[in-house]
CSV table of C-alpha atoms in Angstrom, one decimal:
chain,number,residue,atom,x,y,z
L,78,ALA,CA,-80.9,-64.2,-2.4
L,79,GLU,CA,-81.7,-61.5,-5.0
L,80,LEU,CA,-82.8,-59.2,-2.2
L,81,LYS,CA,-79.6,-59.8,-0.3
L,82,SER,CA,-77.4,-59.2,-3.4
L,83,GLU,CA,-79.3,-55.9,-4.0
L,84,GLU,CA,-78.7,-54.9,-0.4
L,85,GLN,CA,-75.0,-55.6,-0.8
L,86,THR,CA,-74.6,-53.6,-4.0
L,87,CYS,CA,-76.8,-50.6,-3.1
L,88,THR,CA,-75.0,-47.3,-2.6
L,89,VAL,CA,-75.1,-45.2,0.6
L,90,PRO,CA,-77.6,-42.4,0.4
L,91,LEU,CA,-76.5,-38.8,0.5
L,92,SER,CA,-78.3,-38.2,3.8
L,93,PRO,CA,-79.4,-40.9,6.3
L,94,PRO,CA,-83.0,-41.2,7.2
L,95,SER,CA,-84.4,-39.1,10.0
L,96,SER,CA,-84.6,-40.6,13.4
L,97,SER,CA,-87.5,-40.6,15.7
L,98,SER,CA,-85.8,-38.2,18.1
L,99,GLY,CA,-82.8,-36.0,18.3
L,100,MET,CA,-80.8,-34.8,15.3
L,101,VAL,CA,-82.1,-35.5,11.9
L,102,ARG,CA,-79.0,-35.6,9.7
L,103,GLY,CA,-76.5,-33.6,11.7
L,104,SER,CA,-74.5,-33.7,14.9
L,105,LYS,CA,-73.6,-31.3,17.7
L,106,TRP,CA,-70.2,-30.8,16.1
L,107,ALA,CA,-71.8,-29.7,12.8
L,108,ILE,CA,-74.0,-27.2,14.6
L,109,TRP,CA,-71.2,-25.7,16.6
L,110,THR,CA,-69.2,-25.4,13.3
L,111,LEU,CA,-72.0,-23.4,11.8
L,112,TYR,CA,-72.1,-21.2,14.9
L,113,PHE,CA,-68.3,-20.6,14.5
L,114,VAL,CA,-68.7,-19.9,10.8
L,115,VAL,CA,-71.4,-17.3,11.4
L,116,PHE,CA,-69.4,-15.7,14.3
L,117,VAL,CA,-66.3,-15.4,12.2
L,118,ASP,CA,-68.1,-14.0,9.2
L,119,LEU,CA,-69.9,-11.3,11.1
L,120,PHE,CA,-66.7,-10.6,13.1
L,121,GLN,CA,-64.9,-10.0,9.8
L,122,ILE,CA,-67.7,-7.9,8.3
L,123,ALA,CA,-67.8,-5.6,11.4
L,124,PHE,CA,-64.0,-5.1,11.1
L,125,VAL,CA,-64.4,-2.3,8.6
L,126,PHE,CA,-67.0,-0.3,10.5
L,127,PRO,CA,-64.6,1.9,12.5
L,128,PHE,CA,-62.4,3.1,9.6
L,129,ILE,CA,-64.8,3.6,6.7
L,130,PRO,CA,-64.8,7.3,7.4
L,131,THR,CA,-61.0,7.3,7.3
L,132,ILE,CA,-61.0,5.6,3.9
L,133,VAL,CA,-63.4,8.1,2.5
L,134,LYS,CA,-61.4,11.1,3.9
L,135,ASN,CA,-58.4,9.9,2.0
L,136,PHE,CA,-60.3,10.4,-1.2
L,137,GLY,CA,-60.6,14.2,-0.5
L,138,GLY,CA,-63.6,16.5,-0.6
L,139,THR,CA,-65.5,18.7,1.7
L,140,ASP,CA,-67.0,17.5,5.0
L,141,ASN,CA,-70.5,17.4,3.4
L,142,GLU,CA,-69.2,15.2,0.5
L,143,VAL,CA,-67.4,13.0,3.0
L,144,SER,CA,-70.6,12.5,5.1
L,145,HIS,CA,-72.6,11.6,1.9
L,146,ARG,CA,-69.9,9.2,0.8
L,147,VAL,CA,-69.8,7.4,4.2
L,148,ALA,CA,-73.6,7.0,4.1
L,149,LEU,CA,-73.3,5.7,0.6
L,150,LEU,CA,-70.7,3.1,1.4
L,151,SER,CA,-72.6,2.1,4.6
L,152,SER,CA,-75.8,1.4,2.7
L,153,LEU,CA,-74.2,-0.2,-0.4
L,154,ALA,CA,-73.5,-3.5,1.5
L,155,ALA,CA,-77.1,-3.8,2.6
L,156,ILE,CA,-78.4,-3.0,-0.9
L,157,GLY,CA,-76.0,-5.6,-2.4
L,158,GLU,CA,-77.1,-8.2,0.1
L,159,MET,CA,-80.8,-7.3,-0.6
L,160,ILE,CA,-80.1,-8.1,-4.3
L,161,GLY,CA,-77.8,-11.1,-3.9
L,162,SER,CA,-79.5,-13.0,-1.1
L,163,PRO,CA,-82.3,-14.6,-3.2
L,164,VAL,CA,-79.8,-15.6,-5.8
L,165,ILE,CA,-77.3,-17.0,-3.3
L,166,GLY,CA,-80.1,-18.9,-1.6
L,167,SER,CA,-81.3,-20.4,-4.9
L,168,LEU,CA,-77.8,-21.4,-5.8
L,169,SER,CA,-77.5,-23.2,-2.5
L,170,ASP,CA,-80.7,-25.2,-3.4
L,171,ARG,CA,-79.4,-26.1,-6.8
L,172,PHE,CA,-75.7,-26.8,-6.1
L,173,GLY,CA,-75.5,-27.4,-2.4
L,174,ARG,CA,-74.9,-25.4,0.7
L,175,ARG,CA,-71.2,-26.0,1.2
L,176,PRO,CA,-69.9,-24.8,-2.2
L,177,VAL,CA,-72.0,-21.6,-2.0
L,178,MET,CA,-70.7,-20.9,1.5
L,179,LEU,CA,-67.1,-21.3,0.3
L,180,VAL,CA,-67.7,-18.9,-2.6
L,181,SER,CA,-69.5,-16.4,-0.3
L,182,THR,CA,-66.7,-16.3,2.3
L,183,PHE,CA,-64.0,-16.1,-0.4
L,184,GLY,CA,-65.9,-13.1,-1.9
L,185,ASN,CA,-65.9,-11.4,1.5
L,186,ALA,CA,-62.1,-11.8,1.7
L,187,CYS,CA,-61.7,-10.3,-1.8
L,188,SER,CA,-63.9,-7.3,-0.9
L,189,CYS,CA,-61.8,-6.6,2.2
L,190,VAL,CA,-58.6,-6.6,0.2
L,191,VAL,CA,-60.1,-4.3,-2.5
L,192,LEU,CA,-61.5,-1.9,0.1
L,193,GLY,CA,-58.2,-1.7,2.0
L,194,PHE,CA,-56.2,-0.8,-1.1
L,195,SER,CA,-58.8,1.4,-2.8
L,196,LYS,CA,-57.6,4.8,-3.8
L,197,SER,CA,-60.8,6.2,-5.3
L,198,LEU,CA,-64.5,6.2,-4.5
L,199,PRO,CA,-65.5,3.9,-7.4
L,200,VAL,CA,-63.1,1.1,-6.2
L,201,ALA,CA,-64.5,1.4,-2.7
L,202,VAL,CA,-68.0,1.2,-4.1
L,203,LEU,CA,-67.1,-1.9,-6.0
L,204,ALA,CA,-65.6,-3.5,-2.8
L,205,ARG,CA,-68.8,-2.8,-0.8
L,206,ILE,CA,-71.1,-4.2,-3.5
L,207,ILE,CA,-69.0,-7.4,-3.7
L,208,ASN,CA,-69.3,-7.6,0.1
L,209,GLY,CA,-73.0,-7.3,-0.1
L,210,LEU,CA,-73.6,-9.7,-3.0
L,211,THR,CA,-71.6,-12.4,-1.2
L,212,GLY,CA,-72.7,-11.6,2.3
L,213,SER,CA,-75.4,-14.2,2.7
L,214,THR,CA,-73.6,-16.6,5.0
L,215,VAL,CA,-76.1,-16.2,7.8
L,216,GLY,CA,-79.0,-17.2,5.5
L,217,ILE,CA,-77.2,-20.3,4.2
L,218,ALA,CA,-76.3,-21.2,7.8
L,219,ASN,CA,-79.9,-21.0,8.8
L,220,THR,CA,-80.8,-23.2,5.8
L,221,CYS,CA,-78.2,-25.8,7.0
L,222,LEU,CA,-79.8,-25.8,10.4
L,223,VAL,CA,-83.1,-26.6,8.7
L,224,ASP,CA,-81.4,-29.4,6.9
L,225,ILE,CA,-79.8,-31.1,9.9
L,226,THR,CA,-82.2,-30.5,12.8
L,227,ASP,CA,-85.8,-31.6,13.5
L,228,ALA,CA,-88.7,-29.3,14.1
L,229,GLU,CA,-88.7,-29.8,17.9
L,230,GLU,CA,-85.2,-28.5,18.6
L,231,ARG,CA,-84.8,-26.1,15.6
L,232,PRO,CA,-86.1,-22.9,17.3
L,233,GLY,CA,-83.5,-23.2,20.1
L,234,TYR,CA,-80.6,-23.6,17.7
L,235,MET,CA,-81.8,-20.7,15.6
L,236,SER,CA,-82.0,-18.6,18.7
L,237,THR,CA,-78.5,-19.6,19.7
L,238,MET,CA,-77.2,-18.6,16.3
L,239,THR,CA,-78.5,-15.0,16.8
L,240,SER,CA,-76.3,-14.8,19.9
L,241,TYR,CA,-73.2,-15.6,17.9
L,242,ILE,CA,-74.2,-13.0,15.3
L,243,GLY,CA,-74.4,-10.4,18.1
L,244,ILE,CA,-71.0,-11.5,19.5
L,245,GLY,CA,-69.4,-11.2,16.1
L,246,LEU,CA,-70.9,-7.8,15.5
L,247,ALA,CA,-69.9,-6.6,18.9
L,248,LEU,CA,-66.2,-7.8,18.9
L,249,GLY,CA,-65.5,-7.0,15.2
L,250,PRO,CA,-65.4,-3.2,15.5
L,251,ILE,CA,-63.2,-3.5,18.7
L,252,ALA,CA,-60.7,-5.7,16.9
L,253,GLY,CA,-60.8,-3.6,13.7
L,254,GLY,CA,-60.1,-0.3,15.6
L,255,TYR,CA,-57.2,-1.9,17.5
L,256,LEU,CA,-55.6,-3.2,14.3
L,257,TYR,CA,-56.2,0.2,12.7
L,258,GLN,CA,-54.2,1.8,15.5
L,259,LEU,CA,-51.4,-0.7,15.1
L,260,GLY,CA,-50.9,-0.7,11.3
L,261,GLY,CA,-53.4,1.5,9.5
L,262,VAL,CA,-56.2,0.7,7.1
L,263,GLU,CA,-54.3,-1.7,5.0
L,264,ILE,CA,-53.2,-3.9,7.9
L,265,ALA,CA,-56.8,-3.9,9.3
L,266,CYS,CA,-58.3,-4.9,5.9
L,267,LEU,CA,-55.7,-7.6,5.3
L,268,SER,CA,-56.4,-9.0,8.8
L,269,ALA,CA,-60.1,-9.1,8.0
L,270,ALA,CA,-59.4,-10.9,4.7
L,271,ALA,CA,-57.2,-13.4,6.6
L,272,VAL,CA,-60.0,-14.0,9.1
L,273,SER,CA,-62.4,-14.6,6.2
L,274,LEU,CA,-60.0,-17.0,4.5
L,275,LEU,CA,-59.7,-18.9,7.8
L,276,ASN,CA,-63.5,-19.1,7.8
L,277,CYS,CA,-63.3,-20.5,4.3
L,278,LEU,CA,-60.8,-23.1,5.4
L,279,CYS,CA,-63.0,-24.1,8.3
L,280,ILE,CA,-66.0,-24.6,6.0
L,281,PHE,CA,-63.9,-26.7,3.6
L,282,CYS,CA,-62.6,-28.9,6.4
L,283,PHE,CA,-65.5,-29.3,8.8
L,284,VAL,CA,-68.8,-28.4,7.2
L,285,ALA,CA,-70.4,-31.4,5.4
L,286,GLU,CA,-72.9,-31.0,2.6
L,287,SER,CA,-76.5,-31.1,3.9
L,288,GLN,CA,-78.3,-30.8,0.6
L,289,ALA,CA,-78.1,-32.8,-2.5
L,290,SER,CA,-77.4,-30.9,-5.7
L,291,THR,CA,-80.5,-30.5,-7.8
L,292,ALA,CA,-78.9,-29.0,-10.8
L,293,VAL,CA,-79.8,-30.7,-14.1
L,294,PRO,CA,-77.5,-30.2,-17.1
L,295,ASP,CA,-79.3,-28.6,-20.0
L,296,ALA,CA,-78.5,-28.9,-23.6
L,297,ALA,CA,-76.5,-26.1,-25.1
L,298,PRO,CA,-78.9,-23.4,-26.4
L,299,THR,CA,-79.0,-22.7,-30.1
L,300,GLU,CA,-78.6,-19.3,-31.5
L,301,SER,CA,-82.4,-19.0,-32.1
L,302,THR,CA,-83.4,-19.9,-28.6
L,303,TRP,CA,-80.8,-18.3,-26.4
L,304,ARG,CA,-83.1,-15.5,-25.4
L,305,ALA,CA,-85.7,-18.0,-24.1
L,306,TRP,CA,-83.0,-20.1,-22.5
L,307,LEU,CA,-81.6,-17.0,-20.7
L,308,THR,CA,-85.0,-15.9,-19.5
L,309,ARG,CA,-85.8,-19.4,-18.1
L,310,LYS,CA,-82.4,-19.5,-16.4
L,311,VAL,CA,-83.0,-16.2,-14.7
L,312,LEU,CA,-86.5,-17.0,-13.6
L,313,SER,CA,-85.3,-20.4,-12.2
L,314,PHE,CA,-83.5,-18.5,-9.4
L,315,PHE,CA,-86.8,-17.1,-8.1
L,316,PRO,CA,-89.0,-20.1,-7.4
L,317,SER,CA,-92.7,-19.6,-6.7
L,318,PHE,CA,-93.6,-19.6,-3.0
L,319,PRO,CA,-96.9,-20.1,-1.2
L,320,ALA,CA,-98.9,-17.0,-0.3
L,321,LYS,CA,-98.2,-17.5,3.4
L,322,LEU,CA,-94.4,-17.2,2.7
L,323,TRP,CA,-94.9,-13.9,1.0
L,324,ILE,CA,-96.9,-12.6,3.9
L,325,LEU,CA,-94.1,-13.7,6.3
L,326,PHE,CA,-91.6,-11.8,4.1
L,327,LEU,CA,-93.7,-8.6,4.4
L,328,ALA,CA,-94.0,-9.2,8.1
L,329,SER,CA,-90.2,-9.3,8.3
L,330,PHE,CA,-90.0,-6.1,6.3
L,331,PHE,CA,-92.1,-4.3,9.0
L,332,SER,CA,-90.4,-5.9,12.0
L,333,SER,CA,-86.7,-5.6,10.9
L,334,PRO,CA,-86.1,-1.9,11.0
L,335,ILE,CA,-86.4,-1.6,14.8
L,336,SER,CA,-82.7,-1.8,15.6
L,337,VAL,CA,-81.5,0.4,12.8
L,338,VAL,CA,-84.2,3.0,13.5
L,339,PHE,CA,-83.2,3.0,17.2
L,340,ASP,CA,-79.6,3.4,16.2
L,341,THR,CA,-80.5,6.3,13.9
L,342,PHE,CA,-82.8,8.4,16.1
L,343,ALA,CA,-82.3,7.3,19.8
L,344,ASN,CA,-79.2,9.4,20.5
L,345,ILE,CA,-80.7,12.6,19.1
L,346,TYR,CA,-84.0,11.8,20.8
L,347,LEU,CA,-82.3,11.4,24.2
L,348,ALA,CA,-80.4,14.7,23.8
L,349,ASP,CA,-83.6,16.6,23.0
L,350,ARG,CA,-85.9,14.9,25.5
L,351,PHE,CA,-83.7,14.7,28.6
L,352,TYR,CA,-80.6,16.8,28.3
L,353,ALA,CA,-81.6,20.0,26.5
L,354,GLY,CA,-79.5,19.1,23.4
L,355,GLU,CA,-76.3,18.1,25.2
L,356,MET,CA,-75.0,15.2,23.1
L,357,ASP,CA,-72.3,14.1,25.5
L,358,LYS,CA,-74.8,13.1,28.2
L,359,ALA,CA,-77.1,11.6,25.7
L,360,THR,CA,-74.3,9.5,24.2
L,361,ILE,CA,-73.5,8.1,27.6
L,362,LEU,CA,-77.1,7.0,28.1
L,363,PHE,CA,-77.2,5.7,24.5
L,364,SER,CA,-74.2,3.6,25.2
L,365,HIS,CA,-75.9,2.1,28.3
L,366,CYS,CA,-78.9,1.3,26.1
L,367,MET,CA,-76.7,-0.5,23.6
L,368,SER,CA,-75.0,-2.4,26.4
L,369,ALA,CA,-78.4,-3.6,27.6
L,370,ILE,CA,-79.3,-4.6,24.0
L,371,GLY,CA,-76.0,-6.5,23.7
L,372,ALA,CA,-76.6,-8.3,27.1
L,373,CYS,CA,-80.0,-9.4,26.0
L,374,LEU,CA,-78.6,-10.5,22.6
L,375,LEU,CA,-76.1,-12.7,24.4
L,376,LEU,CA,-77.9,-14.0,27.4
L,377,VAL,CA,-81.4,-14.7,26.2
L,378,PRO,CA,-80.5,-17.1,23.3
L,379,LEU,CA,-77.8,-18.9,25.3
L,380,PHE,CA,-79.5,-19.3,28.7
L,381,ILE,CA,-83.2,-18.3,28.6
L,382,TYR,CA,-84.8,-19.1,25.3
L,383,LYS,CA,-84.6,-22.9,25.3
L,384,PRO,CA,-86.0,-23.5,28.8
L,385,PHE,CA,-88.7,-20.8,28.1
L,386,LEU,CA,-89.6,-22.5,24.9
L,387,ARG,CA,-89.9,-26.0,26.5
L,388,ARG,CA,-92.2,-24.5,29.2
L,389,VAL,CA,-94.6,-22.4,27.2
L,390,GLY,CA,-94.4,-23.8,23.7
L,391,PHE,CA,-93.7,-22.2,20.3
L,392,ASN,CA,-97.1,-20.4,19.8
L,393,ARG,CA,-97.1,-18.9,23.4
L,394,SER,CA,-93.5,-17.7,22.9
L,395,ILE,CA,-94.7,-15.7,19.9
L,396,VAL,CA,-97.3,-14.0,22.1
L,397,ALA,CA,-94.7,-13.3,24.9
L,398,GLY,CA,-92.0,-12.0,22.5
L,399,PHE,CA,-94.2,-9.7,20.4
L,400,SER,CA,-96.1,-8.3,23.4
L,401,THR,CA,-92.9,-7.6,25.3
L,402,VAL,CA,-91.4,-5.7,22.3
L,403,VAL,CA,-94.6,-3.6,21.8
L,404,ILE,CA,-94.7,-2.7,25.5
L,405,GLY,CA,-91.0,-1.7,25.5
L,406,LEU,CA,-91.3,0.5,22.4
L,407,VAL,CA,-94.4,2.3,23.6
L,408,GLY,CA,-92.6,2.7,26.9
L,409,ASN,CA,-89.7,4.4,25.1
L,410,GLY,CA,-92.2,7.0,23.7
L,411,PHE,CA,-93.8,7.6,27.1
L,412,ALA,CA,-90.6,7.5,29.2
L,413,ALA,CA,-90.3,10.6,31.5
L,414,ASP,CA,-86.8,10.1,32.7
L,415,PRO,CA,-83.5,8.5,31.5
L,416,LEU,CA,-83.8,5.4,33.8
L,417,THR,CA,-87.3,4.6,32.5
L,418,PHE,CA,-86.1,4.9,28.9
L,419,LEU,CA,-83.2,2.5,29.7
L,420,ALA,CA,-85.5,0.0,31.4
L,421,MET,CA,-88.0,0.1,28.5
L,422,THR,CA,-85.1,-0.5,26.0
L,423,SER,CA,-84.1,-3.5,28.0
L,424,VAL,CA,-87.7,-4.8,27.9
L,425,TRP,CA,-88.1,-4.6,24.1
L,426,ALA,CA,-84.5,-6.0,23.6
L,427,PHE,CA,-85.5,-9.0,25.7
L,428,GLY,CA,-88.7,-9.6,23.8
L,429,PHE,CA,-86.9,-9.1,20.5
L,430,GLN,CA,-84.7,-12.1,21.3
L,431,LEU,CA,-87.8,-14.2,22.2
L,432,MET,CA,-89.4,-13.5,18.9
L,433,GLY,CA,-86.2,-13.7,16.8
L,434,PRO,CA,-86.5,-17.4,15.7
L,435,VAL,CA,-90.3,-17.1,15.0
L,436,VAL,CA,-90.2,-16.1,11.3
L,437,PRO,CA,-87.3,-18.3,10.3
L,438,MET,CA,-89.0,-21.2,12.0
L,439,LEU,CA,-92.2,-20.6,10.2
L,440,ILE,CA,-90.3,-20.3,6.9
L,441,SER,CA,-88.7,-23.7,7.5
L,442,ARG,CA,-92.2,-25.2,7.9
L,443,LEU,CA,-93.8,-23.5,4.8
L,444,ALA,CA,-91.0,-23.4,2.3
L,445,PRO,CA,-90.9,-26.2,-0.3
L,446,PRO,CA,-88.1,-28.7,0.4
L,447,SER,CA,-86.3,-27.8,-2.9
L,448,SER,CA,-86.5,-24.0,-2.2
L,449,VAL,CA,-85.5,-23.6,1.5
L,450,GLY,CA,-82.3,-21.7,0.6
L,451,ALA,CA,-84.2,-19.4,-1.7
L,452,ALA,CA,-86.8,-18.7,0.9
L,453,PHE,CA,-84.2,-17.7,3.5
L,454,GLY,CA,-82.4,-15.6,0.9
L,455,MET,CA,-85.7,-13.8,0.2
L,456,LEU,CA,-86.1,-13.2,3.9
L,457,ASN,CA,-82.7,-11.6,4.1
L,458,SER,CA,-83.5,-9.5,1.1
L,459,PHE,CA,-86.7,-8.1,2.6
L,460,GLY,CA,-84.9,-7.5,5.9
L,461,ASN,CA,-82.1,-5.5,4.2
L,462,ALA,CA,-84.6,-3.5,2.2
L,463,SER,CA,-86.3,-2.6,5.4
L,464,ARG,CA,-83.1,-1.5,7.1
L,465,VAL,CA,-82.2,0.7,4.1
L,466,ILE,CA,-85.6,2.3,3.7
L,467,GLY,CA,-86.7,2.5,7.3
L,468,PRO,CA,-84.6,5.4,8.6
L,469,THR,CA,-85.3,7.5,5.5
L,470,ALA,CA,-89.0,6.8,5.5
L,471,LEU,CA,-89.4,7.6,9.2
L,472,ALA,CA,-87.4,10.8,9.2
L,473,PRO,CA,-90.4,13.0,8.3
L,474,LEU,CA,-92.4,11.4,11.1
L,475,TYR,CA,-89.6,12.0,13.6
L,476,ASN,CA,-89.5,15.7,12.6
L,477,VAL,CA,-93.2,16.1,13.2
L,478,ASN,CA,-93.2,14.4,16.6
L,479,HIS,CA,-90.0,12.7,18.0
L,480,ALA,CA,-91.8,10.1,20.2
L,481,SER,CA,-94.1,9.1,17.4
L,482,VAL,CA,-91.4,7.0,15.9
L,483,PHE,CA,-91.5,4.6,18.8
L,484,PHE,CA,-95.3,4.6,18.7
L,485,PHE,CA,-95.3,3.8,15.0
L,486,LEU,CA,-92.9,0.9,15.5
L,487,GLY,CA,-95.0,-0.5,18.3
L,488,ALA,CA,-98.2,-0.3,16.3
L,489,SER,CA,-96.7,-1.8,13.2
L,490,LEU,CA,-95.3,-4.7,15.3
L,491,ALA,CA,-98.7,-5.3,16.9
L,492,ILE,CA,-100.1,-5.7,13.4
L,493,VAL,CA,-97.3,-8.1,12.4
L,494,PHE,CA,-98.0,-10.1,15.6
L,495,PHE,CA,-101.6,-10.9,14.5
L,496,ILE,CA,-100.4,-11.9,11.1
L,497,VAL,CA,-97.5,-14.1,12.3
L,498,PHE,CA,-99.5,-15.7,15.1
L,499,GLY,CA,-102.4,-16.6,12.7
L,500,ILE,CA,-99.9,-18.3,10.3
L,501,ALA,CA,-98.3,-20.1,13.2
L,502,VAL,CA,-101.7,-21.4,14.4
L,503,SER,CA,-102.8,-22.4,10.9
L,504,THR,CA,-99.5,-24.3,10.2
L,505,GLY,CA,-99.6,-26.3,13.5
L,506,ASP,CA,-96.7,-27.1,15.8
L,507,GLY,CA,-95.1,-29.8,13.7
L,508,SER,CA,-93.1,-31.2,16.7
L,509,PRO,CA,-93.0,-34.9,17.5
L,510,GLN,CA,-94.6,-34.2,20.9
L,511,ALA,CA,-97.5,-32.5,19.3
L,512,GLN,CA,-98.0,-35.3,16.8
L,513,THR,CA,-97.8,-37.9,19.6
L,514,ALA,CA,-100.3,-35.9,21.6
L,515,GLU,CA,-102.6,-35.7,18.6
L,516,ASP,CA,-102.4,-39.4,18.0
L,517,SER,CA,-103.1,-40.2,21.6
L,518,ALA,CA,-106.1,-37.9,21.6
L,519,ALA,CA,-107.4,-39.6,18.5
L,520,SER,CA,-106.8,-43.0,20.0
L,521,SER,CA,-108.6,-42.0,23.2
L,522,ARG,CA,-111.6,-40.7,21.2
L,523,GLN,CA,-111.7,-44.0,19.3
L,524,ASP,CA,-111.5,-45.9,22.6
L,525,SER,CA,-114.4,-43.9,24.1
L,526,LEU,CA,-116.5,-44.5,21.1
L,527,GLY,CA,-115.9,-48.3,21.1
L,528,THR,CA,-116.2,-49.0,24.8
L,529,ARG,CA,-120.0,-49.4,24.6
L,530,GLY,CA,-119.8,-51.7,21.6
L,531,ARG,CA,-117.4,-54.0,23.4
L,532,GLU,CA,-119.7,-54.2,26.4
L,533,VAL,CA,-122.6,-55.3,24.2
L,534,TYR,CA,-121.0,-57.4,21.4
L,535,GLY,CA,-117.6,-58.3,22.7
L,536,THR,CA,-114.2,-57.7,21.0
L,537,LEU,CA,-113.5,-58.3,17.3
L,538,PRO,CA,-111.3,-61.4,17.8
L,539,GLU,CA,-114.0,-63.1,19.9
L,540,GLN,CA,-116.6,-62.4,17.2
L,541,LEU,CA,-114.3,-63.8,14.4
L,542,GLN,CA,-113.7,-67.0,16.4
L,543,GLU,CA,-117.4,-67.6,16.8
L,544,VAL,CA,-117.9,-67.1,13.0
L,545,LYS,CA,-115.1,-69.6,12.4
L,546,ASP,CA,-116.7,-72.1,14.7
L,547,VAL,CA,-120.0,-71.8,12.7
L,548,PHE,CA,-118.3,-72.4,9.4
L,549,GLN,CA,-116.5,-75.5,10.9
L,550,VAL,CA,-119.9,-77.0,11.8
L,551,LEU,CA,-121.4,-76.5,8.4
L,552,PRO,CA,-119.5,-79.3,6.5
L,553,GLN,CA,-120.4,-81.8,9.2
L,554,LEU,CA,-124.1,-80.8,8.9
L,555,GLN,CA,-123.8,-81.2,5.1
L,556,ARG,CA,-122.3,-84.7,5.4
L,557,SER,CA,-124.9,-85.8,7.9
L,558,THR,CA,-127.8,-84.7,5.7
L,559,THR,CA,-126.4,-86.4,2.5
L,560,GLY,CA,-125.3,-89.6,4.2
L,561,PRO,CA,-127.2,-93.1,4.2
L,562,ARG,CA,-130.3,-93.5,6.3
L,563,THR,CA,-130.2,-95.9,9.3
L,564,VAL,CA,-132.5,-97.3,11.9
L,565,ARG,CA,-131.3,-94.5,14.2
L,566,GLN,CA,-133.2,-91.9,12.1
L,567,PRO,CA,-135.0,-90.3,15.1
L,568,GLN,CA,-131.7,-89.8,17.0
L,569,LEU,CA,-130.1,-88.3,13.8
L,570,GLN,CA,-133.0,-85.9,13.4
L,571,ARG,CA,-132.7,-84.9,17.1
L,572,SER,CA,-128.9,-84.4,16.7
L,573,LYS,CA,-129.5,-82.4,13.6
L,574,SER,CA,-132.0,-80.2,15.3
L,575,ASP,CA,-129.8,-79.7,18.3
L,576,GLU,CA,-126.9,-78.7,16.1
L,577,SER,CA,-129.1,-76.3,14.1
L,578,ALA,CA,-130.3,-74.7,17.4
L,579,SER,CA,-126.7,-74.4,18.6
L,580,ARG,CA,-125.7,-72.8,15.3
L,581,SER,CA,-128.6,-70.4,15.6
L,582,GLN,CA,-127.5,-69.4,19.0
L,583,VAL,CA,-124.0,-68.8,17.8
L,584,LEU,CA,-125.2,-66.6,14.9
L,585,LEU,CA,-127.4,-64.6,17.2
L,586,SER,CA,-124.5,-64.0,19.5
L,587,VAL,CA,-122.4,-62.8,16.5
């Protein structure tokens, strides 16, 4: 009765227990909502790409100053996200995913309004910094996928999310340019802000909280201890990670700049290599290469990755993805004609989508449960740092030998492959099938070891039954030896000896 009353008065837990198969704490609707949130967020961010040069030209200055300012505004968002991603991720661990996503999307809306109505460079710089600091929606969405999916199905869902990121980035500039033609910069930026507010409303209505808040209220700091309190608060946003996680962050740093380096140098490389400096023809080929990359970004996660993963497994998908990317990049450097260059670009774009979920999946395995958001934020920070530093760092190498950029990217990615594959093998698969297979193998090994013993001694229940029979005979023997003597003494002795012999035989069989 006490147990029943406790069951009736207990509260519902924040997240239900995980099931043996299928979704852990989420549903298909929750995952599709996350896809939509990521698509809308990247769609809104890409709105401003076409008319940043127009905004900068309105500030005045020479062509050289305008080009430097455009480069500054383009890189400020990545720098802001590099700084803000770990903090945003830690905040999602402490206060929950949903409120942090709401604040992030609202910050994006504010940055669009400020940028659209900026009349000076400092105001535009402020808008781009706000956009970068609050632009960690993708990292939080990945963290939510970790919260609501199990290890078996998680890589497929993470791969599908990359396709919606690509769709948002592809359609955003088209819509932004069209709205700019209709109403100018102000209308385009206000439309981007409206889309971001729509995204905020979608999060508020349809995205459920997937992580319990771990924030613990502290006592108000005294005037003598406020420095130590502030230091402790700042350090709490950067939790300690295992060494393997830091290695994965560095691996992401060396694998992330492929796309941005290709965007920076490919058009110039094509003009010098195949068209004797004619940029028009090179631009046409470059647009075909970008179309091939976009097709792989859309088709591989949606239609190819999940069946491929089920067929070959997670670790073999790492081998296939990295080797395909390395072959494609080296092929870009050795390409002797435009069609070969286009084919090799398609090859590495295909492989890039196969290896896309690898590092996020390994982070979901290795990150402490209370710091998953911070781990994904740190991953975004290293990726953005790589995209900012990569083109500048590889420019001297490109000036020495144009094709060497592709060879360097292929070589660095080959080194990253050995590191990532070693970590994947050492952490294990973690899927329910792998665990079941391991248990079955252990059971079969135990069965093979015990087969000979059962043939000789019998099974354990049979042995226990024989021991029980022996102990049931002992009280009767004790009563017979302590009872009164009769004239049938010889028969009693014979019976006693017979029972003793039977008992000896039973003990021997045991």
